[in-house]
Amino acid sequence: MRFRSGRFAVAALGAVLLVSGCGGNSDDGVDYGSYPTHRISGDFDQRPSRARGILAESLRLGERIVLGNEVDPDLTAGRGGGVLVDSTGIDDSTLSGPQRAALKGYSILGGYSALSGNKPFDPAETSKKFLAVSLLAFPDEQTAAAAARDMEHADFLINPDNVPVVLDAYPAAINHWRPGVPTLGSWISWKSVVIRVFAELPEPDFGKLAQQVTKALQLQLAALERFTPTAASDLPNLRLDPDGLLPRLVKTDDYTPDEHTFAVYSTRAFAAASAKPAADFEANSSRGLTSIAVSYNKMLYRLRDNTAAIEFTRHFIEATQTDFTPMKGVAERDSISCAQLKEPNPRSPDASRYRCLITRGEYVAKVFSNTDIDVRRLAAAEDSILSDPQ
């Protein structure tokens, strides 16, 4: 499902309350409420699951997705992106209706996309740059090649003015455009993966469009050289969280793999769906961020070391100080820093009014709630879990 900015908005408050049988305690004088204060591993990565495998493969593709600014420095505004498929198939509007229809009947093992423009989305904007790069994984090379042809053919047929064109650098790519319209679509298969690129420029200049698409394909093919597609038979055993990050977050709901509420992202995949992919990826990478775990109303950032974690926390607080007011944290827990949103977001029903950051070792956790008492209880429990040496 395509993400937009704020795609990891926290779960509704009703979903983050008690976890039966896992209550915390206050023997040390700290109020944990009913939150567990120890890791709860679960078996979400142990039993075979094709649905989990599809999500994990999609996130692996996200580690290799090309960002728009790498193709054109003007493409710095995020326009969506993220996981393209779930266990039922395509679950995204990045691809056109005819393209999605052409893929019905295909077994799709994973998919990820990155959409960017020179400006944020504006339906009234008529002069713009836009680039969409999508990756779709199939069971084998023959199926991927057939899927690319079917997608292009279905898209080609929707307008009688479409004209097939050739990219000199990639004669194997299948492409078309409409003369006088400033867009160009291209599909090419690499091993068992289909790369789909759609480019838009202010003017209908085929030469410039071809250059834009050619560069996108060049960079994406180069990035995939370091990628090994997962075989269909191995997909159910693909792990979502091989480094065990998710159990380091307080358990507040079921351990059900989901791209929004229970998953682990690489820095690149995470940035691809943000409002500022170029800036976020560069900043997070330079600060030593290596991965991000998302679990309902909590996020865990893993940094290269404790020094990087402390700096990451400091920067995050400074970057959000115009929106948040510092508030009391948890007594004798210097690792916890809390804040209150100055003005509730009227567009979000999620539990996000109060926030705490917890810094321990190479980890920074971020927890949310809609009450100040609850967010401190949650933060205290999270701090205890991160302090567990296991």
Coordinates of N, CA and C in Angstrom, one line a residue, residues 3-10 260 270 273-276 280 299 345 348 350:
F3 N 2.6 4.6 0.7 CA 2.7 5.5 1.9 C 2.8 6.9 1.4
R4 N 2.4 7.8 2.3 CA 2.7 9.2 2.1 C 3.4 9.7 3.3
S5 N 3.7 11.0 3.4 CA 4.4 11.5 4.5 C 3.6 11.2 5.8
G6 N 4.2 10.8 6.8 CA 3.5 10.4 8.0 C 2.9 9.0 8.0
R7 N 3.4 8.2 7.1 CA 2.8 6.9 6.8 C 2.9 6.0 8.1
F8 N 3.8 6.3 9.0 CA 3.9 5.5 10.2 C 3.3 6.2 11.4
A9 N 2.1 6.9 11.1 CA 1.4 7.5 12.2 C 1.0 6.4 13.1
V10 N 1.1 6.7 14.4 CA 0.9 5.7 15.4 C -0.5 5.1 15.5
H260 N 2.6 -1.0 7.8 CA 2.4 0.3 8.6 C 2.6 0.1 10.1
F270 N 12.9 3.5 4.1 CA 12.2 4.4 4.9 C 12.1 5.8 4.3
A273 N 9.6 6.8 1.0 CA 8.2 7.2 1.2 C 8.0 8.4 2.0
S274 N 9.0 9.1 2.3 CA 8.9 10.3 3.2 C 8.6 11.6 2.3
A275 N 8.3 12.7 3.0 CA 8.0 13.9 2.2 C 9.3 14.5 1.6
K276 N 10.4 14.2 2.2 CA 11.7 14.7 1.7 C 12.7 13.6 1.6
D280 N 16.1 13.3 3.8 CA 16.0 12.3 4.9 C 17.1 11.3 4.8
M299 N 8.4 3.4 17.6 CA 9.5 3.2 16.6 C 10.8 3.1 17.3
N345 N -3.0 17.6 15.7 CA -3.2 17.6 14.3 C -4.6 17.2 14.0
S348 N -5.3 13.9 12.0 CA -4.9 12.6 12.5 C -5.7 12.2 13.8
D350 N -4.9 9.6 15.4 CA -4.0 8.7 16.1 C -3.5 9.2 17.4

